[in-house]
PDB file of C-alpha atoms in Angstrom:
ATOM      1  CA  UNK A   1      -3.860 -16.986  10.121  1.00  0.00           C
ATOM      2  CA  UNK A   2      -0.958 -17.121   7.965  1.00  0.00           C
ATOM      3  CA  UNK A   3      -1.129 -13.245   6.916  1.00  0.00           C
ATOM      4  CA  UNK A   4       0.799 -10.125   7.671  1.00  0.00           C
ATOM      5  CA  UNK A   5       0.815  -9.790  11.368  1.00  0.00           C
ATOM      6  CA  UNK A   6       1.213  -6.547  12.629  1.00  0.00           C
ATOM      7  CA  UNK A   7       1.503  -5.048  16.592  1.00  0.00           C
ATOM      8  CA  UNK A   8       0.180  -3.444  18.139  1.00  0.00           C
ATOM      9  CA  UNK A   9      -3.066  -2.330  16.087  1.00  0.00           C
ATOM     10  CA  UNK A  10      -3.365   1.252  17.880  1.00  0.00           C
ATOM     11  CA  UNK A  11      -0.826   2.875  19.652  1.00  0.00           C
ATOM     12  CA  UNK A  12      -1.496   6.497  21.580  1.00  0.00           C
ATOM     13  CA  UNK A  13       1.594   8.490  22.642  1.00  0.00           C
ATOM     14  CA  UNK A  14       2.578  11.489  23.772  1.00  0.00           C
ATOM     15  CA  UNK A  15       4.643  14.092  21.943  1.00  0.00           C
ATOM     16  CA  UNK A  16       8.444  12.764  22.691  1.00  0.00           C
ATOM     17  CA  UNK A  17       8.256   9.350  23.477  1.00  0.00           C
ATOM     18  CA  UNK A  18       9.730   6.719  21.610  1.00  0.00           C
ATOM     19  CA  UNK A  19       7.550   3.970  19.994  1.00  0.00           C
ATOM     20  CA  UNK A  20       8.185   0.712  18.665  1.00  0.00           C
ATOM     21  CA  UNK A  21       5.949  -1.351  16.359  1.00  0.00           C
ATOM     22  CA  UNK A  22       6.762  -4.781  15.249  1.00  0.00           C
ATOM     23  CA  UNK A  23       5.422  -7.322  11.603  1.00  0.00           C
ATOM     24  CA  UNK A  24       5.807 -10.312  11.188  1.00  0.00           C
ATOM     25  CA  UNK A  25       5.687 -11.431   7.449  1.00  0.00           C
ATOM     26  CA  UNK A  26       4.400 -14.332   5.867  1.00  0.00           C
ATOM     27  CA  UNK A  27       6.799 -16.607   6.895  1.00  0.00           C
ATOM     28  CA  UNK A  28       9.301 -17.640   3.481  1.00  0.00           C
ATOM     29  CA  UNK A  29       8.572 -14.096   2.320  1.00  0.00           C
ATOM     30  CA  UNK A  30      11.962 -12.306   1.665  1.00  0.00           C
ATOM     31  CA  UNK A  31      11.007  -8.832   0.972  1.00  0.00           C
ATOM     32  CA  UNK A  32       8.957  -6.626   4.025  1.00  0.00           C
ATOM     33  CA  UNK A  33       8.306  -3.482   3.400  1.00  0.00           C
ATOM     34  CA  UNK A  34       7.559  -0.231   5.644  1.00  0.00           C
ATOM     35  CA  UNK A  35       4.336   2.387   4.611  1.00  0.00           C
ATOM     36  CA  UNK A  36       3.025   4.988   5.920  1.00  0.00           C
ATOM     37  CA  UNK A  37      -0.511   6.588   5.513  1.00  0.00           C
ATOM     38  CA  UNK A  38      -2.544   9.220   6.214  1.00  0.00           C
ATOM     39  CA  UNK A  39      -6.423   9.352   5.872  1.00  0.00           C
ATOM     40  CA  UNK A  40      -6.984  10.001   2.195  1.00  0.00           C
ATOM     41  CA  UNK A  41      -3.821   8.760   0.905  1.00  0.00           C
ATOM     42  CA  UNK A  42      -2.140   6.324  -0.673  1.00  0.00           C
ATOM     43  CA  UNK A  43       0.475   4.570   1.481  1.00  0.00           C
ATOM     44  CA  UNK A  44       3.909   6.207   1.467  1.00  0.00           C
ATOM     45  CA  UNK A  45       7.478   4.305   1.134  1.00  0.00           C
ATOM     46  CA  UNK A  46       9.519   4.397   4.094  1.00  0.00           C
ATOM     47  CA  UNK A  47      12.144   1.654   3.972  1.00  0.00           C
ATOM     48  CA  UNK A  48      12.442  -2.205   2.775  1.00  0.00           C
ATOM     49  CA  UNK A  49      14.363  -5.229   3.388  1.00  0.00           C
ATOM     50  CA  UNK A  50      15.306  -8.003   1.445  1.00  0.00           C
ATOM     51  CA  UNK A  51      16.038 -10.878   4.121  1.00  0.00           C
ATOM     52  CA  UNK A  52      17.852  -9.064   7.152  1.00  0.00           C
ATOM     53  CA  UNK A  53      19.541  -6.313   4.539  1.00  0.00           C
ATOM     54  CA  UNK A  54      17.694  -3.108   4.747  1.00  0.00           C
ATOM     55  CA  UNK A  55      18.224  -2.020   0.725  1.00  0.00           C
ATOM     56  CA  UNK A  56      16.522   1.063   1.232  1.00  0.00           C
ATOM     57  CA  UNK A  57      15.407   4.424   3.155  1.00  0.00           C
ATOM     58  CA  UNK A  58      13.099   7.153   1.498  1.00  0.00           C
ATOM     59  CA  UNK A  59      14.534  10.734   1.808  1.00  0.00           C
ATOM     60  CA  UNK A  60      11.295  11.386   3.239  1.00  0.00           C
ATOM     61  CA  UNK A  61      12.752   9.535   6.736  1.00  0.00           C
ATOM     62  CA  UNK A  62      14.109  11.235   9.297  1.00  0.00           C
ATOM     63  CA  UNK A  63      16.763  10.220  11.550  1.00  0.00           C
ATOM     64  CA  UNK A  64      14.077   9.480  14.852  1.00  0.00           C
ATOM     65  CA  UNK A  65      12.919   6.550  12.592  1.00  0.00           C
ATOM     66  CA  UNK A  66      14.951   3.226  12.741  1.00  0.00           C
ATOM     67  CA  UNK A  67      13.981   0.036  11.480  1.00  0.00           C
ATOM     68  CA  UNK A  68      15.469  -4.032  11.633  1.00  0.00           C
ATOM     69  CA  UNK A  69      14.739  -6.991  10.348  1.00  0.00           C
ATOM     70  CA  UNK A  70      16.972  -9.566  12.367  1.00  0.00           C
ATOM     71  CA  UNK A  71      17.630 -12.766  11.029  1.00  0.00           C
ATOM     72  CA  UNK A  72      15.264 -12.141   8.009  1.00  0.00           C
ATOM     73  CA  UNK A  73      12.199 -12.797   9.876  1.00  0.00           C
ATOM     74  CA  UNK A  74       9.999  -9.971  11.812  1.00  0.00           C
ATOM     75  CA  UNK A  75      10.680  -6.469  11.936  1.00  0.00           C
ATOM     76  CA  UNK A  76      10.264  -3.278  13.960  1.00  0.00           C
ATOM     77  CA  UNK A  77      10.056   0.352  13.080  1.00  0.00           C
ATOM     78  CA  UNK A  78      10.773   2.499  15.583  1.00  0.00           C
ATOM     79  CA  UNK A  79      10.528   6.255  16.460  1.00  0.00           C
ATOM     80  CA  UNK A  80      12.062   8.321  18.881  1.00  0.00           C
ATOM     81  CA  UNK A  81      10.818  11.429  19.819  1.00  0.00           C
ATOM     82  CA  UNK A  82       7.765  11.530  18.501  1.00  0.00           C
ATOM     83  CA  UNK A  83       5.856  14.487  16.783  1.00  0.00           C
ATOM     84  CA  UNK A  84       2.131  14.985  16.208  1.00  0.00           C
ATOM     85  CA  UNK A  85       2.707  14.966  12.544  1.00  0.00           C
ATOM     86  CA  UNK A  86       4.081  11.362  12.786  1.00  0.00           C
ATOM     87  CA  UNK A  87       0.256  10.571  13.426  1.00  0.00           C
ATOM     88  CA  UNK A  88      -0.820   7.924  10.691  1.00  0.00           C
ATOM     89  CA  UNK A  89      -1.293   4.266   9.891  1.00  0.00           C
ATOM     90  CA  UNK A  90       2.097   2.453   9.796  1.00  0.00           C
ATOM     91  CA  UNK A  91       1.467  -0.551   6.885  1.00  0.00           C
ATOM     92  CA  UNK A  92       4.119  -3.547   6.870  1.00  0.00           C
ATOM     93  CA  UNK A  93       3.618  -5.687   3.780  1.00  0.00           C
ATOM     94  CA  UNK A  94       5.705  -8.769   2.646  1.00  0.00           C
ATOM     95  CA  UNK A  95       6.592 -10.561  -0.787  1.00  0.00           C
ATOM     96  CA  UNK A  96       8.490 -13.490  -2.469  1.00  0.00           C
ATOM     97  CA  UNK A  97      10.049 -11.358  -5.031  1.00  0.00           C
ATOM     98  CA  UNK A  98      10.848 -13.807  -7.873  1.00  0.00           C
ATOM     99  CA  UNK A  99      10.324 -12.295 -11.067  1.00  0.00           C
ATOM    100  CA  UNK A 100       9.310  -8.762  -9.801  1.00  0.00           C
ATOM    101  CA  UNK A 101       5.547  -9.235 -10.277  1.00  0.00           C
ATOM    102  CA  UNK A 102       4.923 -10.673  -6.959  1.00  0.00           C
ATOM    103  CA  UNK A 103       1.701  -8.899  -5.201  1.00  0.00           C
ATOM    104  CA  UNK A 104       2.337  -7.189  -1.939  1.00  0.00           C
ATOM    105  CA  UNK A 105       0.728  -8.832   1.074  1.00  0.00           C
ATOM    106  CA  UNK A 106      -0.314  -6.023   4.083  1.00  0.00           C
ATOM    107  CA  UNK A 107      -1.140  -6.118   7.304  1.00  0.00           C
ATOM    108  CA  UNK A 108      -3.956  -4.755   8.873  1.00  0.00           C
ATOM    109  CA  UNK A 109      -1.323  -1.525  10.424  1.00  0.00           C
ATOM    110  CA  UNK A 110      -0.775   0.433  13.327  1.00  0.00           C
ATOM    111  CA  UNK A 111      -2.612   3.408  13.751  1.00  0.00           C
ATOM    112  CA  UNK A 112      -0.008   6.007  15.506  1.00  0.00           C
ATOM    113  CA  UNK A 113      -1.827   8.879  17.702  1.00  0.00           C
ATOM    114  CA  UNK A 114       0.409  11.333  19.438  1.00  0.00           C
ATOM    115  CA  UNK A 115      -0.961  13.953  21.127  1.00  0.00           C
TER     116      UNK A 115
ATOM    117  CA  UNK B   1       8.397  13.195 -12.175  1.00  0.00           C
ATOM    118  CA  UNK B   2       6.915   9.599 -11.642  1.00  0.00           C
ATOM    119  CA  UNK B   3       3.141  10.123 -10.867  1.00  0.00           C
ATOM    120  CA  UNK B   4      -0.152   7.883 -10.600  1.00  0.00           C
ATOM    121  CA  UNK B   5      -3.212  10.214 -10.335  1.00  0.00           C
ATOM    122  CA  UNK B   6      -6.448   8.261  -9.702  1.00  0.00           C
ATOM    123  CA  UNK B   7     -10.101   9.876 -10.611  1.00  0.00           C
ATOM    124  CA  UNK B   8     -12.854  10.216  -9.255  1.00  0.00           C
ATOM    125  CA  UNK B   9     -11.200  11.229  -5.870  1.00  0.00           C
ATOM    126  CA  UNK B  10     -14.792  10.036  -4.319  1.00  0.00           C
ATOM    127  CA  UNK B  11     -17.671   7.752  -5.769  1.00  0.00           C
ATOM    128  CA  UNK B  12     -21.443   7.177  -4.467  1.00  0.00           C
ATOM    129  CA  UNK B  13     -22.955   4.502  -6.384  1.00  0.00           C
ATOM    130  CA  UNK B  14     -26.371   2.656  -5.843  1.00  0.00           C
ATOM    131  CA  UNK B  15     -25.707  -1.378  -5.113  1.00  0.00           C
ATOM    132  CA  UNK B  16     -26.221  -3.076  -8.334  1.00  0.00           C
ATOM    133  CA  UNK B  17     -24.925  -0.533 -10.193  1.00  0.00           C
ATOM    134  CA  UNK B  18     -21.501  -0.471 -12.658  1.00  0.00           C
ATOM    135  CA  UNK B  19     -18.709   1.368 -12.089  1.00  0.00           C
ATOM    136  CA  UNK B  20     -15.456   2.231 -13.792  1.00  0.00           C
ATOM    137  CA  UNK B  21     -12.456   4.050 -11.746  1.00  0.00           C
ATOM    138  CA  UNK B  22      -9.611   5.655 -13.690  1.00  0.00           C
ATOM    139  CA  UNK B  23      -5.716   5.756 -13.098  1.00  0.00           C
ATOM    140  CA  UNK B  24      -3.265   7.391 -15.177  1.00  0.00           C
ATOM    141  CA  UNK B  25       0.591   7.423 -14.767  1.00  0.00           C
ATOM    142  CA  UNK B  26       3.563   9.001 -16.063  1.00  0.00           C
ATOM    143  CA  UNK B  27       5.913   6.492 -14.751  1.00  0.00           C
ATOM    144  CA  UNK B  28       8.530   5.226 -17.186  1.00  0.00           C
ATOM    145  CA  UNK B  29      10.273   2.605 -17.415  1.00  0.00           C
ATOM    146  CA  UNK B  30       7.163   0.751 -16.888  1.00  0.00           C
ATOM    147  CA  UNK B  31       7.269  -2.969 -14.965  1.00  0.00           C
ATOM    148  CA  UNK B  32       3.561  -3.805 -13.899  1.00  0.00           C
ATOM    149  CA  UNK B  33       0.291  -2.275 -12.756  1.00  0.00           C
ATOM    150  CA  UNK B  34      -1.956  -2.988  -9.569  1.00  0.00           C
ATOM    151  CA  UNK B  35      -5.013  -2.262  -8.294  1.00  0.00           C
ATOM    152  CA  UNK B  36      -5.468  -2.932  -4.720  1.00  0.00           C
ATOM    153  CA  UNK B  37      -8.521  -2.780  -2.492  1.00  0.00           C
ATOM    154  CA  UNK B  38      -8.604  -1.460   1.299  1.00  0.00           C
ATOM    155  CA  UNK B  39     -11.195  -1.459   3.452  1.00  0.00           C
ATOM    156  CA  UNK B  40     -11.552   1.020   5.866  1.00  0.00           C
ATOM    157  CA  UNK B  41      -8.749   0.230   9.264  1.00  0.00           C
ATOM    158  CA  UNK B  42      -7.144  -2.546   6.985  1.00  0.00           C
ATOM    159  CA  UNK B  43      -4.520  -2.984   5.114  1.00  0.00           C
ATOM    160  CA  UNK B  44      -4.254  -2.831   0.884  1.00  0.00           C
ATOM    161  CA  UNK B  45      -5.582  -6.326  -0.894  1.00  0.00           C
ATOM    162  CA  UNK B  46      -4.222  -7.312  -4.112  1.00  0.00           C
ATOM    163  CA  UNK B  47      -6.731  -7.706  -6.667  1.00  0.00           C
ATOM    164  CA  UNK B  48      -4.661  -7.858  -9.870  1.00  0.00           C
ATOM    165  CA  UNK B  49      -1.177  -7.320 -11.727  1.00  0.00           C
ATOM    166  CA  UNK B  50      -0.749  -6.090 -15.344  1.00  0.00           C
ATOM    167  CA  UNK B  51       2.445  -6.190 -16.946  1.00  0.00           C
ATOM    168  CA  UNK B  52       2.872  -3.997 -20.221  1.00  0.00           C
ATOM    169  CA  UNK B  53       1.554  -7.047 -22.745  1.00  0.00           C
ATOM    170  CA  UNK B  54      -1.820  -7.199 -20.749  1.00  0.00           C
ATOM    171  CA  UNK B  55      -4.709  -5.388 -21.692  1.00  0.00           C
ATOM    172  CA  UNK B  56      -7.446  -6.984 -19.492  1.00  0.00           C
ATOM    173  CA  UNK B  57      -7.646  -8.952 -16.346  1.00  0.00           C
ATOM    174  CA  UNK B  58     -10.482 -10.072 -14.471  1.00  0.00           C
ATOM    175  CA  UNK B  59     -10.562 -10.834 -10.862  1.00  0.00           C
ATOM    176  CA  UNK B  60     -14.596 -11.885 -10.268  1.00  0.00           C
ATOM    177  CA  UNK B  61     -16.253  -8.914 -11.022  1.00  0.00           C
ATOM    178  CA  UNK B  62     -13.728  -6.792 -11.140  1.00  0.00           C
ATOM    179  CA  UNK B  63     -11.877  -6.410 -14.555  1.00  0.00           C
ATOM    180  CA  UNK B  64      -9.229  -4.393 -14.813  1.00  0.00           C
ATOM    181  CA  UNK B  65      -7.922  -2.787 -17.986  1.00  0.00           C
ATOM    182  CA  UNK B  66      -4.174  -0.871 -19.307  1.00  0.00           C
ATOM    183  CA  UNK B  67      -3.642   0.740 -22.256  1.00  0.00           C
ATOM    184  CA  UNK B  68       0.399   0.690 -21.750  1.00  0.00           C
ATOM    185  CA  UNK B  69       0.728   3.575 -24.951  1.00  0.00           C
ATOM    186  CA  UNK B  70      -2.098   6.262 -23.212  1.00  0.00           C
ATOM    187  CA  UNK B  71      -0.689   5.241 -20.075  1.00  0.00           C
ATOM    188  CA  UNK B  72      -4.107   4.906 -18.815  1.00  0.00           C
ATOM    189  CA  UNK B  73      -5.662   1.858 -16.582  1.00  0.00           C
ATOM    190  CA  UNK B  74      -9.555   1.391 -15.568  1.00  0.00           C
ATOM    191  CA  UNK B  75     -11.044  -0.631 -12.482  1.00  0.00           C
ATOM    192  CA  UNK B  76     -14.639  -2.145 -13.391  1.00  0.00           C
ATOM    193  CA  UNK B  77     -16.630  -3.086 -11.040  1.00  0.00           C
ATOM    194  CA  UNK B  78     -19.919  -5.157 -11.975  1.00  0.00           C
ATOM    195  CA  UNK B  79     -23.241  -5.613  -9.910  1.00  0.00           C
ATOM    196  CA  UNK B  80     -21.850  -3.798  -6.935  1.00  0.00           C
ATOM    197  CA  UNK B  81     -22.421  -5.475  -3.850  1.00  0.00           C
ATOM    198  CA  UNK B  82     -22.305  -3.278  -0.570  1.00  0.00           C
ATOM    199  CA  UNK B  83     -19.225  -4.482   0.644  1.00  0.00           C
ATOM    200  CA  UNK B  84     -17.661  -3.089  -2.436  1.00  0.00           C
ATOM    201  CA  UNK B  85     -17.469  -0.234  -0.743  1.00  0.00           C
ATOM    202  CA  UNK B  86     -13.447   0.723   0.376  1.00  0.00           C
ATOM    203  CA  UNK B  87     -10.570   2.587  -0.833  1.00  0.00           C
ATOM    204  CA  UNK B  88      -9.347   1.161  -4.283  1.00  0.00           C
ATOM    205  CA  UNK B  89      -5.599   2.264  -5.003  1.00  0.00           C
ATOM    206  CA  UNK B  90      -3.294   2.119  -8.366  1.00  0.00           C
ATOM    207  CA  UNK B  91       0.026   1.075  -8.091  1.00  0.00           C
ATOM    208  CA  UNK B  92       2.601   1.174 -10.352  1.00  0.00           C
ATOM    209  CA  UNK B  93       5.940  -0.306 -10.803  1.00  0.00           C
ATOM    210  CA  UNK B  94       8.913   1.406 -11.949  1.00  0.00           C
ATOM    211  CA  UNK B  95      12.292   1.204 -13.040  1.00  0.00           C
ATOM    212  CA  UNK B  96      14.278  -0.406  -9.819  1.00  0.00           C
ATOM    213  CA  UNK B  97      10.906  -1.975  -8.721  1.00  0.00           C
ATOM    214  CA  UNK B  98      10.041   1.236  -7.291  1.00  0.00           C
ATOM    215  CA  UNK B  99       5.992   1.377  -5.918  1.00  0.00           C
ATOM    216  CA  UNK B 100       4.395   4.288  -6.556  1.00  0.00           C
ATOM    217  CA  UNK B 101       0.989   4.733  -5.685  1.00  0.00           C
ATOM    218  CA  UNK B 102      -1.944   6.758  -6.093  1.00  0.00           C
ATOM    219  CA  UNK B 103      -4.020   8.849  -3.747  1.00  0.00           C
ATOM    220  CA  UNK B 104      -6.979   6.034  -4.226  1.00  0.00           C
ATOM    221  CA  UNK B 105     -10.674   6.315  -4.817  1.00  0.00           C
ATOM    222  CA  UNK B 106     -12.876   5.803  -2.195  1.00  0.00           C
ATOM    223  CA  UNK B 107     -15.847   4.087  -3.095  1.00  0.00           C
ATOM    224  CA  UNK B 108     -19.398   4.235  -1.445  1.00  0.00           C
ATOM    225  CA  UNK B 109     -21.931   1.790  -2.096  1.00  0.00           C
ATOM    226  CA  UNK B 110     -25.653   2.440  -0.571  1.00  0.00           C
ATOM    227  CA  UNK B 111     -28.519   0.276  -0.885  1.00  0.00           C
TER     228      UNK B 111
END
């Protein structure tokens, strides 16, 4: 499978604890991006790199959420401390941006629980 | 304020049947439109990309339509099949290459 690999699928965790999830684009993709849903919504921006430069952060991200992409290949989104409204699916997606109509390629998420 | 507002918010259809799902936007600078299809516990699927000199695109039975001056796209689906059913979402591109997407549509198809 040559898709958007993301780990682990589910993750359960209680309030305060620090998670980490990890994607691994398509490999010569040089754009991965970080979403986040919840149930009945569209996916939300959180942050994206092009190659191992992370170009941007939605306001919407607070400091206990860190992501890298090291050496332009996977990355992982973290969060520290967690909270029960950080509860949602985490979507990684990856593109060859070229002439800025290149589809977005997702991976199947991580569904965050923290009670 | 950059918006994509998708209608119906919910959709029962019979399998067989047509159906047509709506998306309108206020985004501007306009780059390209999307529709993407997710099933439920997976990620978004691509299934097309309209830039502002398309009108119509067809992806097997789904066509997609824009009208790039009513700001106003349309999702058809023809001869439903049950595993049509899923979360279809509008995306649209903005100045900076900005995503912004809609709340979806979910779709159910019974037999």
């Amino acid at each position: 499978d040559t898709g958007v690999s993301q780990n682990p699928r589910h993750k359960i965790t209680k309030r305060g604890q620090n998670v980490t999830f990890r994607c691994d684009p398509i490999s010569e993709h040089n754009r991965l991006y970080w979403y986040r849903q919840t149930l009945g919504q569209g996916p939300e921006f959180l942050t994206y790199f092009q190659n191992e430069a992370q170009l941007e952060k939605s306001r919407l991200l607070s400091d206990r959420f860190s992501a890298e992409r090291p050496k332009g290949s996977f990355s992982t989104l973290e969060i520290q401390r967690t909270e029960q409204g950080d509860s949602a699916m985490y979507l990684c997606a990856s593109s060859l941006e070229t002439g800025g109509n290149s589809p977005l390629h997702f991976g199947n998420g991580t569904r965050l629980t923290v009670t | 304020k950059n918006q994509v507002e998708q209608s119906p918010q919910s959709l029962i259809i019979l399998e067989g049947k047509n159906c047509t799902l709506q998306c309108n936007y206020t985004v501007s600078p306009f780059s390209n439109l999307r529709w993407y299809k997710q099933d439920t516990g997976r990620g978004p699927v691509s299934l097309t990309i309209m830039t502002f000199s398309e009108n119509t695109k067809s992806n097997g039975r789904y066509t997609a339509t824009l009208d790039a001056d009513t700001k106003q796209s349309s999702l058809h689906i023809t001869a439903s099949q049950l595993s049509d059913s899923a979360s279809y979402i509008c995306v649209v591109k903005g100045q900076g290459g900005k995503l912004i997407f809609g709340q979806g549509t979910e779709l159910s198809v019974k037999p």
